[in-house]
Short mmCIF file of C-alpha atoms in Angstrom, two decimals:
data_model
loop_
_atom_site.label_atom_id
_atom_site.label_comp_id
_atom_site.label_asym_id
_atom_site.label_seq_id
_atom_site.Cartn_x
_atom_site.Cartn_y
_atom_site.Cartn_z
CA MET A 1 -38.28 41.65 -122.14
CA GLN A 2 -41.11 41.32 -119.64
CA PHE A 3 -39.38 38.32 -118.03
CA MET A 4 -36.09 40.23 -117.77
CA THR A 5 -37.87 43.15 -116.07
CA TYR A 6 -39.55 40.82 -113.58
CA ASN A 7 -36.30 38.97 -112.89
CA LEU A 8 -34.46 42.24 -112.24
CA ALA A 9 -37.20 43.45 -109.89
CA PHE A 10 -37.16 40.09 -108.08
CA LYS A 11 -33.42 40.23 -107.53
CA ARG A 12 -33.56 43.84 -106.34
CA GLY A 13 -36.33 42.94 -103.89
CA TRP A 14 -34.32 40.14 -102.36
CA LEU A 15 -31.18 42.28 -102.33
CA TRP A 16 -33.06 44.94 -100.31
CA LEU A 17 -34.38 42.31 -97.92
CA PHE A 18 -31.02 40.69 -97.32
CA LEU A 19 -29.16 43.96 -96.84
CA ILE A 20 -31.59 44.42 -93.95
CA THR A 21 -31.23 40.92 -92.55
CA ILE A 22 -27.43 40.74 -92.70
CA SER A 23 -27.07 44.08 -90.95
CA PHE A 24 -28.35 42.57 -87.69
CA SER A 25 -27.44 39.49 -85.70
CA SER A 26 -29.71 36.54 -86.46
CA TYR A 27 -32.22 35.96 -83.71
CA GLY A 28 -35.42 34.20 -84.72
CA TRP A 29 -38.13 35.51 -86.93
CA ASN A 30 -37.27 39.16 -87.47
CA LYS A 31 -39.08 41.80 -85.46
CA ALA A 32 -41.66 42.44 -88.18
CA THR A 33 -42.69 38.78 -88.27
CA HIS A 34 -42.93 38.61 -84.48
CA MET A 35 -45.20 41.67 -84.63
CA ALA A 36 -47.44 39.91 -87.14
CA ILE A 37 -47.61 36.84 -84.89
CA GLY A 38 -48.69 39.06 -82.01
CA ALA A 39 -51.40 40.60 -84.21
CA ILE A 40 -52.66 37.14 -85.19
CA ALA A 41 -52.95 36.14 -81.52
CA TYR A 42 -54.80 39.40 -80.80
CA ARG A 43 -57.33 38.84 -83.58
CA ASP A 44 -57.81 35.21 -82.55
CA LEU A 45 -58.57 36.16 -78.95
CA GLN A 46 -60.76 39.04 -80.05
CA ALA A 47 -62.94 36.60 -81.99
CA LYS A 48 -62.93 33.68 -79.57
CA SER A 49 -62.17 34.90 -76.05
CA PRO A 50 -62.66 38.66 -75.45
CA LYS A 51 -62.31 38.19 -71.68
CA THR A 52 -58.86 36.65 -72.09
CA LEU A 53 -57.92 39.43 -74.49
CA ALA A 54 -58.96 42.11 -72.00
CA ARG A 55 -56.97 40.45 -69.22
CA VAL A 56 -53.82 40.14 -71.37
CA VAL A 57 -54.08 43.79 -72.46
CA ALA A 58 -54.48 44.85 -68.81
CA LEU A 59 -51.39 42.87 -67.80
CA LEU A 60 -49.27 44.17 -70.67
CA ARG A 61 -50.14 47.72 -69.63
CA GLN A 62 -48.24 46.98 -66.40
CA HIS A 63 -45.04 46.30 -68.34
CA PRO A 64 -42.08 48.50 -67.30
CA ASP A 65 -41.68 49.82 -70.86
CA VAL A 66 -45.25 51.06 -71.27
CA LYS A 67 -44.40 54.54 -69.98
CA THR A 68 -40.99 54.72 -71.63
CA TYR A 69 -39.98 52.85 -74.77
CA TRP A 70 -43.53 51.92 -75.84
CA ALA A 71 -45.14 55.25 -74.95
CA PRO A 72 -44.71 57.05 -78.32
CA MET A 73 -46.33 54.17 -80.23
CA LEU A 74 -49.24 53.92 -77.80
CA ARG A 75 -49.87 57.67 -78.05
CA ASP A 76 -50.08 57.61 -81.86
CA SER A 77 -53.20 59.65 -82.60
CA SER A 78 -53.69 57.97 -85.97
CA LEU A 79 -54.52 54.67 -84.22
CA SER A 80 -57.88 53.68 -82.78
CA GLU A 81 -58.08 52.23 -79.27
CA ASP A 82 -58.39 48.74 -80.75
CA GLU A 83 -55.32 49.33 -82.91
CA ARG A 84 -53.31 50.61 -79.95
CA ASN A 85 -54.17 47.44 -78.03
CA ARG A 86 -53.15 45.35 -81.03
CA TYR A 87 -49.92 47.35 -81.27
CA LEU A 88 -49.32 46.46 -77.61
CA PHE A 89 -49.42 42.77 -78.56
CA MET A 90 -47.00 43.45 -81.41
CA MET A 91 -44.50 45.25 -79.18
CA ALA A 92 -44.75 42.51 -76.57
CA ALA A 93 -43.96 39.87 -79.20
CA ARG A 94 -40.78 41.62 -80.34
CA TRP A 95 -39.61 42.88 -76.93
CA PRO A 96 -37.19 40.02 -76.11
CA ASP A 97 -35.28 40.89 -79.30
CA ASP A 98 -35.43 44.62 -78.55
CA ILE A 99 -33.59 44.12 -75.26
CA ARG A 100 -30.87 41.84 -76.60
CA GLY A 101 -27.42 43.17 -75.87
CA GLN A 102 -28.83 46.05 -73.79
CA LYS A 103 -27.67 44.69 -70.40
CA ASN A 104 -31.29 44.18 -69.44
CA PRO A 105 -31.64 41.58 -66.65
CA ASN A 106 -34.55 40.04 -68.57
CA ASP A 107 -32.36 39.26 -71.59
CA HIS A 108 -31.66 35.52 -71.87
CA ALA A 109 -29.77 34.57 -75.03
CA THR A 110 -30.25 30.80 -74.85
CA TRP A 111 -34.00 31.01 -74.31
CA HIS A 112 -34.67 31.63 -77.99
CA TYR A 113 -33.85 28.16 -79.33
CA ILE A 114 -33.12 24.49 -78.79
CA ASN A 115 -30.46 22.51 -80.66
CA TYR A 116 -31.89 19.11 -81.54
CA VAL A 117 -29.19 17.01 -83.14
CA TYR A 118 -29.27 16.54 -86.90
CA ASN A 119 -26.42 14.64 -88.56
CA PRO A 120 -27.69 13.47 -91.97
CA ALA A 121 -24.40 11.81 -92.93
CA LYS A 122 -24.85 9.42 -90.01
CA GLY A 123 -28.61 9.13 -90.33
CA ILE A 124 -29.20 10.94 -87.04
CA ALA A 125 -32.26 13.16 -86.54
CA ARG A 126 -33.07 13.19 -82.84
CA THR A 127 -35.44 15.18 -80.68
CA ASP A 128 -34.52 13.27 -77.55
CA SER A 129 -31.03 14.79 -77.36
CA THR A 130 -29.64 18.28 -77.82
CA LEU A 131 -26.38 20.14 -77.95
CA ALA A 132 -25.73 21.74 -74.56
CA THR A 133 -26.51 25.47 -74.54
CA GLY A 134 -27.90 26.28 -71.11
CA GLU A 135 -31.57 26.96 -70.41
CA ASP A 136 -33.40 26.38 -73.71
CA ILE A 137 -36.67 27.49 -75.30
CA LEU A 138 -38.70 24.61 -73.83
CA GLN A 139 -37.54 25.32 -70.29
CA ALA A 140 -38.02 29.07 -70.75
CA PHE A 141 -41.58 28.66 -72.02
CA GLU A 142 -42.61 26.59 -69.01
CA LEU A 143 -40.83 28.93 -66.61
CA ASN A 144 -42.76 31.92 -67.93
CA ARG A 145 -46.05 29.99 -67.97
CA ASN A 146 -45.53 29.27 -64.29
CA ILE A 147 -44.87 32.96 -63.57
CA LEU A 148 -48.06 33.88 -65.41
CA LYS A 149 -50.10 31.44 -63.31
CA SER A 150 -48.44 32.44 -60.01
CA ASP A 151 -49.05 35.24 -57.51
CA ALA A 152 -46.23 37.30 -58.99
CA PRO A 153 -46.76 41.07 -59.44
CA ASP A 154 -48.53 42.08 -62.65
CA SER A 155 -45.35 43.77 -63.90
CA SER A 156 -43.54 40.41 -63.69
CA LYS A 157 -46.45 38.69 -65.40
CA ALA A 158 -46.25 41.28 -68.19
CA ILE A 159 -42.60 40.42 -68.77
CA ALA A 160 -43.46 36.71 -68.73
CA LEU A 161 -46.18 37.37 -71.32
CA CYS A 162 -43.67 39.05 -73.61
CA TRP A 163 -41.47 35.99 -73.41
CA LEU A 164 -44.40 33.64 -74.08
CA PHE A 165 -45.40 35.71 -77.11
CA HIS A 166 -41.85 35.68 -78.41
CA LEU A 167 -41.00 32.05 -77.70
CA ALA A 168 -44.22 30.84 -79.31
CA GLY A 169 -42.96 32.61 -82.42
CA ASP A 170 -39.35 31.45 -82.20
CA VAL A 171 -40.21 27.78 -81.75
CA HIS A 172 -42.15 27.86 -85.03
CA MET A 173 -39.05 29.08 -86.89
CA PRO A 174 -37.54 25.74 -88.01
CA LEU A 175 -33.93 26.80 -87.66
CA HIS A 176 -34.49 27.57 -83.99
CA THR A 177 -34.80 23.86 -83.31
CA ALA A 178 -31.92 22.26 -85.20
CA ALA A 179 -28.15 21.98 -85.10
CA LEU A 180 -26.77 20.57 -88.34
CA ILE A 181 -23.66 18.50 -87.63
CA SER A 182 -21.43 17.48 -90.51
CA PRO A 183 -17.74 17.34 -91.45
CA GLN A 184 -18.13 21.01 -92.40
CA PHE A 185 -19.82 21.85 -89.09
CA PRO A 186 -18.48 19.33 -86.55
CA GLU A 187 -19.82 21.37 -83.61
CA GLY A 188 -23.08 22.33 -85.32
CA ASP A 189 -24.01 25.16 -87.68
CA ARG A 190 -25.78 27.20 -84.96
CA GLY A 191 -29.20 26.86 -86.50
CA GLY A 192 -28.02 27.87 -89.96
CA ASN A 193 -26.02 30.89 -88.77
CA LEU A 194 -22.81 29.37 -90.15
CA PHE A 195 -24.48 27.96 -93.27
CA LYS A 196 -23.53 30.43 -96.05
CA ILE A 197 -25.85 30.78 -99.07
CA LYS A 198 -26.84 33.19 -101.85
CA VAL A 199 -30.22 33.73 -103.46
CA SER A 200 -28.53 34.22 -106.82
CA MET A 201 -25.01 34.80 -108.09
CA SER A 202 -25.61 38.56 -108.10
CA ASN A 203 -26.88 38.66 -104.51
CA PRO A 204 -24.63 39.03 -101.47
CA THR A 205 -23.70 36.08 -99.28
CA LEU A 206 -25.78 35.61 -96.15
CA ASN A 207 -26.52 32.73 -93.83
CA LEU A 208 -29.44 30.33 -94.04
CA HIS A 209 -30.81 31.49 -90.70
CA SER A 210 -30.99 35.11 -91.89
CA PHE A 211 -32.73 33.99 -95.07
CA TRP A 212 -35.51 32.30 -93.08
CA ASP A 213 -35.50 35.06 -90.50
CA GLY A 214 -36.49 37.83 -92.92
CA MET A 215 -38.40 35.88 -95.53
CA LEU A 216 -41.87 37.27 -94.81
CA LEU A 217 -41.46 40.99 -94.11
CA GLY A 218 -38.67 43.53 -93.74
CA LYS A 219 -40.60 46.60 -92.55
CA ASP A 220 -41.30 46.53 -88.82
CA ASP A 221 -44.04 49.14 -88.51
CA PHE A 222 -47.61 48.69 -87.34
CA ARG A 223 -49.42 48.89 -90.69
CA ALA A 224 -47.06 46.55 -92.55
CA ALA A 225 -47.04 43.93 -89.78
CA ASP A 226 -50.80 44.13 -89.30
CA GLN A 227 -51.39 43.66 -93.03
CA LEU A 228 -49.11 40.63 -93.01
CA ALA A 229 -51.11 39.23 -90.09
CA ILE A 230 -54.35 39.62 -92.03
CA GLN A 231 -52.85 37.87 -95.07
CA LEU A 232 -51.48 35.00 -92.96
CA ILE A 233 -54.83 34.49 -91.23
CA GLN A 234 -56.66 34.41 -94.56
CA ASN A 235 -54.21 32.01 -96.20
CA ASN A 236 -53.57 29.78 -93.17
CA PRO A 237 -56.73 29.32 -91.12
CA ASN A 238 -56.43 27.87 -87.64
CA ARG A 239 -56.28 24.10 -87.45
CA LYS A 240 -56.86 21.55 -84.75
CA THR A 241 -54.02 21.38 -82.27
CA PHE A 242 -52.04 18.28 -81.39
CA ARG A 243 -53.41 15.89 -78.83
CA ARG A 244 -52.33 17.91 -75.84
CA ARG A 245 -49.29 16.77 -73.94
CA LYS A 246 -47.26 18.55 -71.32
CA PRO A 247 -45.43 20.64 -72.24
CA VAL A 248 -47.20 21.46 -75.52
CA ILE A 249 -44.24 23.50 -76.78
CA LYS A 250 -42.34 20.21 -77.11
CA ASP A 251 -44.79 19.18 -79.86
CA TRP A 252 -44.28 22.48 -81.67
CA SER A 253 -40.51 22.15 -81.48
CA MET A 254 -40.57 18.61 -82.88
CA GLU A 255 -42.76 19.74 -85.76
CA SER A 256 -40.35 22.60 -86.52
CA PHE A 257 -37.37 20.26 -86.35
CA ASP A 258 -38.99 18.02 -88.95
CA ILE A 259 -39.43 21.05 -91.23
CA ALA A 260 -35.81 22.05 -90.69
CA ARG A 261 -34.63 18.58 -91.59
CA SER A 262 -36.87 17.96 -94.59
CA LEU A 263 -37.21 21.44 -96.11
CA ALA A 264 -34.71 23.93 -94.70
CA TYR A 265 -31.76 21.52 -95.06
CA ARG A 266 -33.41 19.29 -97.69
CA GLU A 267 -32.50 16.07 -95.92
CA GLY A 268 -28.87 17.19 -95.76
CA LYS A 269 -28.63 17.80 -99.51
CA LEU A 270 -28.56 21.61 -99.34
CA VAL A 271 -24.97 22.75 -99.91
CA ALA A 272 -23.31 25.43 -97.76
CA GLY A 273 -20.57 27.73 -98.89
CA THR A 274 -17.19 28.04 -97.26
CA GLY A 275 -15.66 31.14 -95.76
CA ASN A 276 -17.49 34.19 -97.07
CA ASP A 277 -18.57 32.59 -100.32
CA GLY A 278 -22.16 31.36 -100.24
CA VAL A 279 -23.57 28.66 -102.52
CA VAL A 280 -26.58 29.69 -104.62
CA LEU A 281 -29.87 28.20 -103.40
CA PRO A 282 -31.66 25.73 -105.69
CA PRO A 283 -34.01 27.47 -108.17
CA ASP A 284 -37.15 26.13 -106.47
CA TYR A 285 -36.05 26.70 -102.88
CA ILE A 286 -37.84 29.99 -102.21
CA ALA A 287 -41.09 28.89 -103.81
CA THR A 288 -41.00 25.70 -101.73
CA VAL A 289 -40.19 27.12 -98.30
CA LYS A 290 -41.95 30.51 -98.25
CA PRO A 291 -45.47 29.00 -97.93
CA ILE A 292 -44.15 26.87 -95.06
CA ALA A 293 -42.72 29.94 -93.33
CA GLU A 294 -46.09 31.68 -93.73
CA GLN A 295 -47.88 28.64 -92.33
CA GLN A 296 -45.55 28.47 -89.32
CA ALA A 297 -45.99 32.14 -88.48
CA ALA A 298 -49.78 31.84 -88.71
CA TRP A 299 -49.89 28.74 -86.51
CA ALA A 300 -47.60 30.44 -83.99
CA GLY A 301 -50.15 33.22 -83.55
CA HIS A 302 -53.15 30.89 -83.31
CA ARG A 303 -51.41 28.51 -80.92
CA LEU A 304 -50.22 31.40 -78.76
CA ALA A 305 -53.83 32.52 -78.45
CA GLY A 306 -54.79 29.00 -77.38
CA GLU A 307 -52.11 28.95 -74.70
CA LEU A 308 -53.19 32.35 -73.40
CA LYS A 309 -56.77 31.12 -73.07
CA THR A 310 -55.44 28.24 -70.96
CA ASP A 311 -52.96 30.15 -68.81
CA VAL A 312 -54.35 33.62 -68.25
CA SER A 313 -56.88 34.07 -65.46
CA LYS A 314 -60.14 35.64 -66.62
CA LYS A 315 -61.00 36.92 -63.17
#
């Protein structure tokens, strides 16, 4: 009886999550996860480089949305000054998704991902070639780093910071780095967006990208995202970075691609549904990939902090 109660609660929890995720287009991590990544970067800088933190906060306060869209959140009287600054990081991290489809000139759809070629049937897993999409996440990251280090106005640097926050998160989402090519998806599965699955027979069909997208948190408010950030920091402490190469985001993308290949797609053995009928995920899939998703989100925040320490002037 106890098992049946737990199983029912588990299924209801996932049903609630996926009703949220399938109601929006699939972007990268959902907004709540991006907020948590921003909070991790804030806490990292607060502990290791307060001068960099102060400079980033000052730049973000020059963002065009500070006095409009972000104003109600920043005026929240229940938040301390430190929490409002942390909330600023959270809003910056999600901003590129907030402006999608809003005819904002700073919206760039192809910046969020890169399609490395993965064709398991032919033994192809390449990070030296991609499907053509236009300007990709690697190019966008370097473009915005250059803006941040230039003599551009602070308002432009604030927009560039938002993109750096967001892209550091997106590149750590494995399905933002892979295009599965197969007889079922001859032109690629769009990072899992065409790959139909179910969590269980009683759950609705969704795509693999949406599953990964909303795996960690569905509630995009300050307290929930900040608590997730604290949990991710505790469970996934910062680690040594790669031997630095230029651009460093290339290393992150290759790491994510390897996770997509080996875990998200299970070396090409994960089965996709056809039409609107998803195939049920293997029983151990969630337990296997959720810790990896948590790890990736945590590293995204820590690595973002490291990049900010390198790129943001402390003057």
